[in-house]
Tab-separated table of C-alpha atoms in Angstrom:
chain	number	residue	atom	x	y	z
A	252	MET	CA	4.923	-14.555	5.148
A	253	LYS	CA	6.703	-11.475	3.748
A	254	THR	CA	5.568	-8.153	5.124
A	255	ILE	CA	5.788	-5.242	2.722
A	256	LEU	CA	5.310	-1.674	4.229
A	257	ILE	CA	4.205	1.019	1.741
A	258	THR	CA	4.672	4.531	2.869
A	259	SER	CA	4.898	8.118	1.737
A	260	GLY	CA	5.925	9.516	5.226
A	261	THR	CA	3.708	12.424	6.187
A	262	LYS	CA	2.661	13.535	2.656
A	263	GLY	CA	-0.870	12.676	1.598
A	264	GLY	CA	-2.133	12.573	-2.012
A	265	THR	CA	0.715	10.494	-3.376
A	266	GLY	CA	-1.530	7.742	-4.650
A	267	LYS	CA	-0.092	5.344	-2.187
A	268	THR	CA	-3.367	3.608	-1.381
A	269	THR	CA	-4.152	3.272	-5.026
A	270	ILE	CA	-0.840	1.595	-5.541
A	271	ALA	CA	-1.240	-0.614	-2.465
A	272	VAL	CA	-4.644	-1.792	-3.390
A	273	ASN	CA	-3.862	-2.668	-6.968
A	274	MET	CA	-0.783	-4.356	-5.916
A	275	ALA	CA	-2.634	-6.462	-3.429
A	276	VAL	CA	-5.302	-7.477	-5.993
A	277	ILE	CA	-2.803	-8.292	-8.742
A	278	LEU	CA	-0.683	-10.404	-6.383
A	279	ALA	CA	-3.834	-12.150	-5.018
A	280	TYR	CA	-4.644	-13.134	-8.637
A	281	GLU	CA	-1.082	-14.104	-9.605
A	282	LEU	CA	-0.697	-16.283	-6.462
A	283	ARG	CA	-4.315	-17.685	-6.245
A	284	ASP	CA	-3.118	-21.238	-6.626
A	285	LYS	CA	-0.344	-20.908	-4.112
A	286	ALA	CA	-2.381	-20.316	-1.096
A	287	GLN	CA	-5.964	-20.185	0.146
A	288	TYR	CA	-5.520	-16.488	1.110
A	289	PRO	CA	-2.217	-15.434	-0.553
A	290	ILE	CA	-2.473	-11.721	0.334
A	291	VAL	CA	-3.595	-9.811	3.351
A	292	LEU	CA	-3.908	-6.007	2.898
A	293	ILE	CA	-3.765	-3.912	6.158
A	294	ASP	CA	-4.955	-0.407	5.508
A	295	LEU	CA	-3.933	1.761	8.501
A	296	GLY	CA	-5.486	4.814	6.861
A	297	LEU	CA	-8.296	5.060	9.434
A	298	ASP	CA	-9.191	8.638	8.483
A	299	SER	CA	-10.080	7.822	4.886
A	300	GLY	CA	-11.182	4.319	4.548
A	301	THR	CA	-10.215	4.357	0.930
A	302	ALA	CA	-9.412	0.670	0.598
A	303	THR	CA	-12.531	-0.340	2.392
A	304	MET	CA	-14.637	1.846	0.189
A	305	LEU	CA	-13.106	0.152	-3.040
A	306	MET	CA	-13.478	-3.373	-1.569
A	307	LEU	CA	-17.035	-3.008	-0.213
A	308	GLY	CA	-18.403	-0.274	-2.295
A	309	ASN	CA	-20.849	1.337	0.150
A	310	ILE	CA	-18.822	2.486	3.094
A	311	GLU	CA	-22.137	3.332	4.864
A	312	GLU	CA	-22.861	-0.250	5.119
A	313	GLN	CA	-22.789	-1.272	8.758
A	314	MET	CA	-19.751	-3.278	9.555
A	315	PRO	CA	-19.633	-5.080	12.832
A	316	TYR	CA	-16.034	-4.058	13.504
A	317	THR	CA	-13.193	-2.048	11.964
A	318	LEU	CA	-9.561	-1.509	12.914
A	319	ALA	CA	-10.518	1.668	14.829
A	320	ASP	CA	-12.554	-0.536	17.118
A	321	TYR	CA	-9.479	-2.706	17.821
A	322	PHE	CA	-7.075	0.260	18.385
A	323	MET	CA	-9.563	1.937	20.624
A	324	GLY	CA	-9.749	-1.147	22.774
A	325	LYS	CA	-13.367	-1.959	22.003
A	326	ILE	CA	-12.666	-5.499	20.842
A	327	PRO	CA	-9.660	-7.791	21.820
A	328	ASP	CA	-9.431	-9.752	18.636
A	329	PRO	CA	-8.048	-7.990	15.551
A	330	LEU	CA	-9.083	-10.853	13.261
A	331	SER	CA	-12.633	-9.503	13.905
A	332	THR	CA	-11.829	-6.571	11.600
A	333	PHE	CA	-10.809	-8.643	8.646
A	334	TYR	CA	-12.970	-9.288	5.673
A	335	VAL	CA	-12.653	-11.420	2.483
A	336	LYS	CA	-13.246	-10.132	-1.059
A	337	THR	CA	-13.791	-12.807	-3.735
A	338	TRP	CA	-13.509	-12.316	-7.462
A	339	GLN	CA	-14.020	-14.436	-10.487
A	340	ILE	CA	-12.339	-13.856	-13.808
A	341	ASP	CA	-13.375	-16.445	-16.390
A	342	ASN	CA	-12.909	-19.691	-14.420
A	343	ASP	CA	-10.400	-18.285	-11.920
A	344	ILE	CA	-11.550	-17.512	-8.531
A	345	PHE	CA	-9.133	-15.565	-6.081
A	346	LYS	CA	-9.528	-13.782	-2.757
A	347	LEU	CA	-8.029	-11.027	-0.936
A	348	VAL	CA	-8.094	-10.576	2.847
A	349	PHE	CA	-8.265	-7.030	3.935
A	350	THR	CA	-8.916	-4.891	7.059
A	351	ALA	CA	-12.019	-2.550	7.292
A	352	SER	CA	-10.237	0.620	8.110
A	353	ILE	CA	-12.503	3.488	8.617
A	354	SER	CA	-13.523	5.606	11.728
A	355	GLN	CA	-16.160	8.251	12.296
A	356	TYR	CA	-13.698	9.811	14.714
A	357	PRO	CA	-10.244	9.198	13.360
A	358	SER	CA	-8.702	11.805	15.594
A	359	GLN	CA	-9.490	9.715	18.593
A	360	VAL	CA	-7.737	6.569	17.242
A	361	LYS	CA	-4.075	5.999	18.131
A	362	ILE	CA	-2.241	3.260	16.572
A	363	ASP	CA	-0.547	1.841	19.689
A	364	ARG	CA	2.736	-0.136	19.040
A	365	TYR	CA	1.748	-3.068	21.107
A	366	LEU	CA	-1.651	-3.430	19.654
A	367	LEU	CA	-0.062	-3.071	16.276
A	368	LYS	CA	2.255	-6.064	17.128
A	369	GLY	CA	-0.801	-8.043	18.256
A	370	LEU	CA	-2.408	-7.271	14.893
A	371	LEU	CA	0.498	-8.608	12.947
A	372	ASN	CA	0.797	-11.650	15.096
A	373	ALA	CA	-2.855	-12.413	14.474
A	374	VAL	CA	-2.322	-12.146	10.635
A	375	GLU	CA	-0.005	-15.141	10.834
A	376	ALA	CA	-3.033	-17.316	11.430
A	377	ILE	CA	-4.214	-16.616	7.935
A	378	ILE	CA	-0.895	-18.038	6.501
A	379	PRO	CA	-0.570	-15.387	3.748
A	380	LEU	CA	2.435	-15.159	1.351
A	381	TYR	CA	2.552	-11.488	1.394
A	382	VAL	CA	1.138	-8.874	3.942
A	383	ILE	CA	0.882	-5.405	2.465
A	384	ILE	CA	0.696	-2.571	4.950
A	385	ASP	CA	-0.662	0.805	3.726
A	386	THR	CA	0.195	3.449	6.229
A	387	PRO	CA	-1.665	6.790	6.778
A	388	ALA	CA	-0.122	10.167	5.854
A	389	LEU	CA	-1.083	11.554	9.189
A	390	GLY	CA	-1.794	10.098	12.711
A	391	LEU	CA	1.068	7.506	12.732
A	392	SER	CA	3.037	8.044	15.790
A	393	TYR	CA	6.839	7.717	15.872
A	394	ASP	CA	6.714	4.520	17.923
A	395	ALA	CA	4.175	2.961	15.508
A	396	LEU	CA	6.388	3.851	12.489
A	397	VAL	CA	9.409	2.423	14.168
A	398	THR	CA	7.493	-0.737	14.994
A	399	LEU	CA	6.326	-1.050	11.392
A	400	LEU	CA	9.830	-0.663	10.119
A	401	GLU	CA	11.061	-3.240	12.544
A	402	VAL	CA	8.512	-5.824	11.740
A	403	SER	CA	8.463	-5.312	7.939
A	404	ASN	CA	10.696	-7.435	5.702
A	405	ASN	CA	10.849	-4.586	3.101
A	406	VAL	CA	9.724	-1.052	2.597
A	407	ILE	CA	8.431	0.672	-0.485
A	408	LEU	CA	8.578	4.505	-0.398
A	409	ILE	CA	6.083	6.399	-2.635
A	410	ALA	CA	6.821	10.008	-3.731
A	411	ILE	CA	5.330	12.270	-6.377
A	412	PRO	CA	7.102	15.108	-8.250
A	413	ASP	CA	6.794	17.568	-5.456
A	414	HIS	CA	9.315	18.936	-2.956
A	415	SER	CA	7.161	18.411	0.071
A	416	SER	CA	6.841	14.718	-0.865
A	417	LEU	CA	10.487	14.333	-1.288
A	418	LYS	CA	11.095	15.835	2.123
A	419	ALA	CA	8.613	13.447	3.767
A	420	VAL	CA	10.215	10.510	2.126
A	421	GLY	CA	13.731	11.710	3.257
A	422	ASN	CA	12.510	11.828	6.766
A	423	VAL	CA	11.524	8.104	6.623
A	424	VAL	CA	14.921	7.357	4.927
A	425	ASN	CA	16.631	8.963	7.800
A	426	LEU	CA	14.723	6.906	10.283
A	427	VAL	CA	15.532	3.705	8.344
A	428	HIS	CA	19.174	4.599	8.511
A	429	GLU	CA	18.934	5.271	12.298
A	430	LEU	CA	17.520	1.820	12.709
A	431	LYS	CA	20.216	0.303	10.414
A	432	ALA	CA	17.557	-1.163	8.154
A	433	SER	CA	18.640	0.204	4.835
A	434	ASN	CA	18.751	-3.284	3.438
A	435	LYS	CA	14.922	-3.396	3.703
A	436	LEU	CA	14.432	-0.619	1.214
A	437	LEU	CA	13.166	-1.716	-2.242
A	438	LYS	CA	13.037	0.464	-5.369
A	439	PRO	CA	11.173	3.628	-4.391
A	440	ILE	CA	8.223	4.489	-6.645
A	441	LEU	CA	7.971	8.001	-8.269
A	442	ASN	CA	4.235	8.179	-8.902
A	443	MET	CA	2.083	10.326	-11.201
A	444	LEU	CA	5.167	11.654	-13.144
A	445	ASN	CA	3.940	13.641	-16.144
A	446	ILE	CA	6.395	12.408	-18.839
A	447	LYS	CA	6.046	15.771	-20.544
A	448	TYR	CA	7.678	17.469	-17.489
A	449	PRO	CA	10.318	15.168	-16.106
A	450	VAL	CA	12.548	17.896	-14.751
A	451	ASP	CA	12.089	20.002	-11.574
A	452	ALA	CA	11.844	23.694	-12.779
A	453	VAL	CA	13.510	24.823	-9.566
A	454	SER	CA	16.598	22.698	-9.324
A	455	GLY	CA	16.893	21.786	-13.155
A	456	TYR	CA	17.417	18.192	-12.256
A	457	PRO	CA	15.153	15.307	-13.252
A	458	TRP	CA	12.644	14.105	-10.587
A	459	THR	CA	14.052	10.616	-10.794
A	460	LYS	CA	17.443	11.980	-9.845
A	461	LEU	CA	16.259	13.939	-6.887
A	462	LEU	CA	14.455	10.778	-5.475
A	463	ARG	CA	17.457	8.700	-6.168
A	464	ASP	CA	19.734	11.008	-4.314
A	465	ILE	CA	17.472	10.838	-1.292
A	466	VAL	CA	16.857	7.054	-1.182
A	467	GLY	CA	20.101	5.924	-2.795
A	468	ILE	CA	18.205	3.556	-5.110
A	469	GLU	CA	17.116	4.145	-8.724
A	470	PRO	CA	13.379	4.812	-8.593
A	471	HIS	CA	10.507	3.060	-10.516
A	472	VAL	CA	8.341	5.529	-12.315
A	473	ILE	CA	4.542	5.239	-12.515
A	474	PRO	CA	3.379	7.822	-15.077
A	475	TYR	CA	0.325	10.026	-14.556
A	476	ASP	CA	-2.643	8.348	-16.124
A	477	GLU	CA	-6.123	9.949	-16.115
A	478	LEU	CA	-7.750	6.548	-16.598
A	479	PHE	CA	-6.816	5.832	-13.002
A	480	SER	CA	-8.755	8.771	-11.628
A	481	ILE	CA	-11.725	8.040	-13.880
A	482	SER	CA	-11.738	4.445	-12.578
A	483	ARG	CA	-11.340	5.618	-8.964
A	484	GLN	CA	-14.411	7.927	-9.379
A	485	ALA	CA	-16.516	4.853	-10.342
A	486	LEU	CA	-15.376	3.130	-7.262
A	487	GLU	CA	-13.535	0.442	-9.209
A	488	ILE	CA	-10.174	-1.194	-8.758
A	489	GLU	CA	-8.192	-0.250	-11.706
A	490	SER	CA	-6.298	-3.557	-12.224
A	491	LEU	CA	-9.680	-5.365	-12.600
A	492	LYS	CA	-11.244	-2.914	-15.122
A	493	LEU	CA	-8.338	-1.528	-17.176
A	494	SER	CA	-6.007	-3.291	-19.557
A	495	PHE	CA	-2.261	-2.619	-19.171
A	496	TYR	CA	-2.140	-2.130	-23.003
A	497	GLU	CA	-4.337	0.982	-22.479
A	498	SER	CA	-3.044	2.134	-19.137
A	499	PRO	CA	0.640	3.117	-18.811
A	500	ALA	CA	0.259	3.367	-15.090
A	501	LEU	CA	-1.217	-0.058	-14.810
A	502	ASP	CA	1.460	-1.499	-16.995
A	503	SER	CA	4.097	0.059	-14.734
A	504	ILE	CA	2.520	-1.459	-11.637
A	505	PHE	CA	2.663	-4.867	-13.182
A	506	LYS	CA	6.393	-4.400	-14.001
A	507	TYR	CA	6.937	-3.331	-10.333
A	508	ILE	CA	5.255	-6.463	-9.110
A	509	ASP	CA	7.470	-8.640	-11.410
A	510	TYR	CA	10.458	-6.904	-9.666
A	511	LEU	CA	8.903	-7.328	-6.221
A	512	MET	CA	8.304	-11.048	-6.570
A	513	GLU	CA	11.914	-11.466	-7.807
A	514	ALA	CA	13.446	-9.256	-5.088
A	515	VAL	CA	11.232	-10.666	-2.242
A	516	PRO	CA	10.045	-14.251	-3.267
A	517	PRO	CA	6.794	-15.202	-1.668
A	518	SER	CA	6.839	-17.577	1.327
């Protein structure tokens, strides 16, 4: 299996989870004939439960266990926190395995590196082609982030046109260099770029150049798209409701997935 880490560092509000969820759903559909459960989505954002909300709809619904229970030591088996979502489009049925990741007391949950390794080892039993890990903006310890960088085959950095976002991404890049893992970096994503304002007013440089200078790789741009926010308000997964012909952002995500599957072939 190939493990893809998606992170924005310590910056929230970058649309990272939106990208992670839609990538996971699209890949699950594209690879539906290649494995029973081709994609596993691990959402470590225990403070928000956004992915869980999109998958299950009503987050108030009583779930037996979530990742919070595992990291708090309430259950020994992390597979108890996994759920399967099934969709049918025309005659095609495809499935996505995902973690229920929500806690009423997120400040009490610490993502321990040893339990994290146990979680990733357990995922191998599902035999997925890709494991997509969505990291939280806050609450991820240095040791946990190092562990994630060590066990991931590749890393996708998400930034928005914002200096604090670029700084947060830069901190992750510095850590990647410290671990001598620069070869794991895929094209970073500059998300929610308003194509009418591609240049930073402070520096006078394009936002794409600023991100490229930090990561060392030309970024992939996902433009701002109000259809995404409208779809999210309806608790819908954009890739299942929108057409890439009407949504520039979704079209750009599809193009990034084409690049991802070429750069990191499924196995």
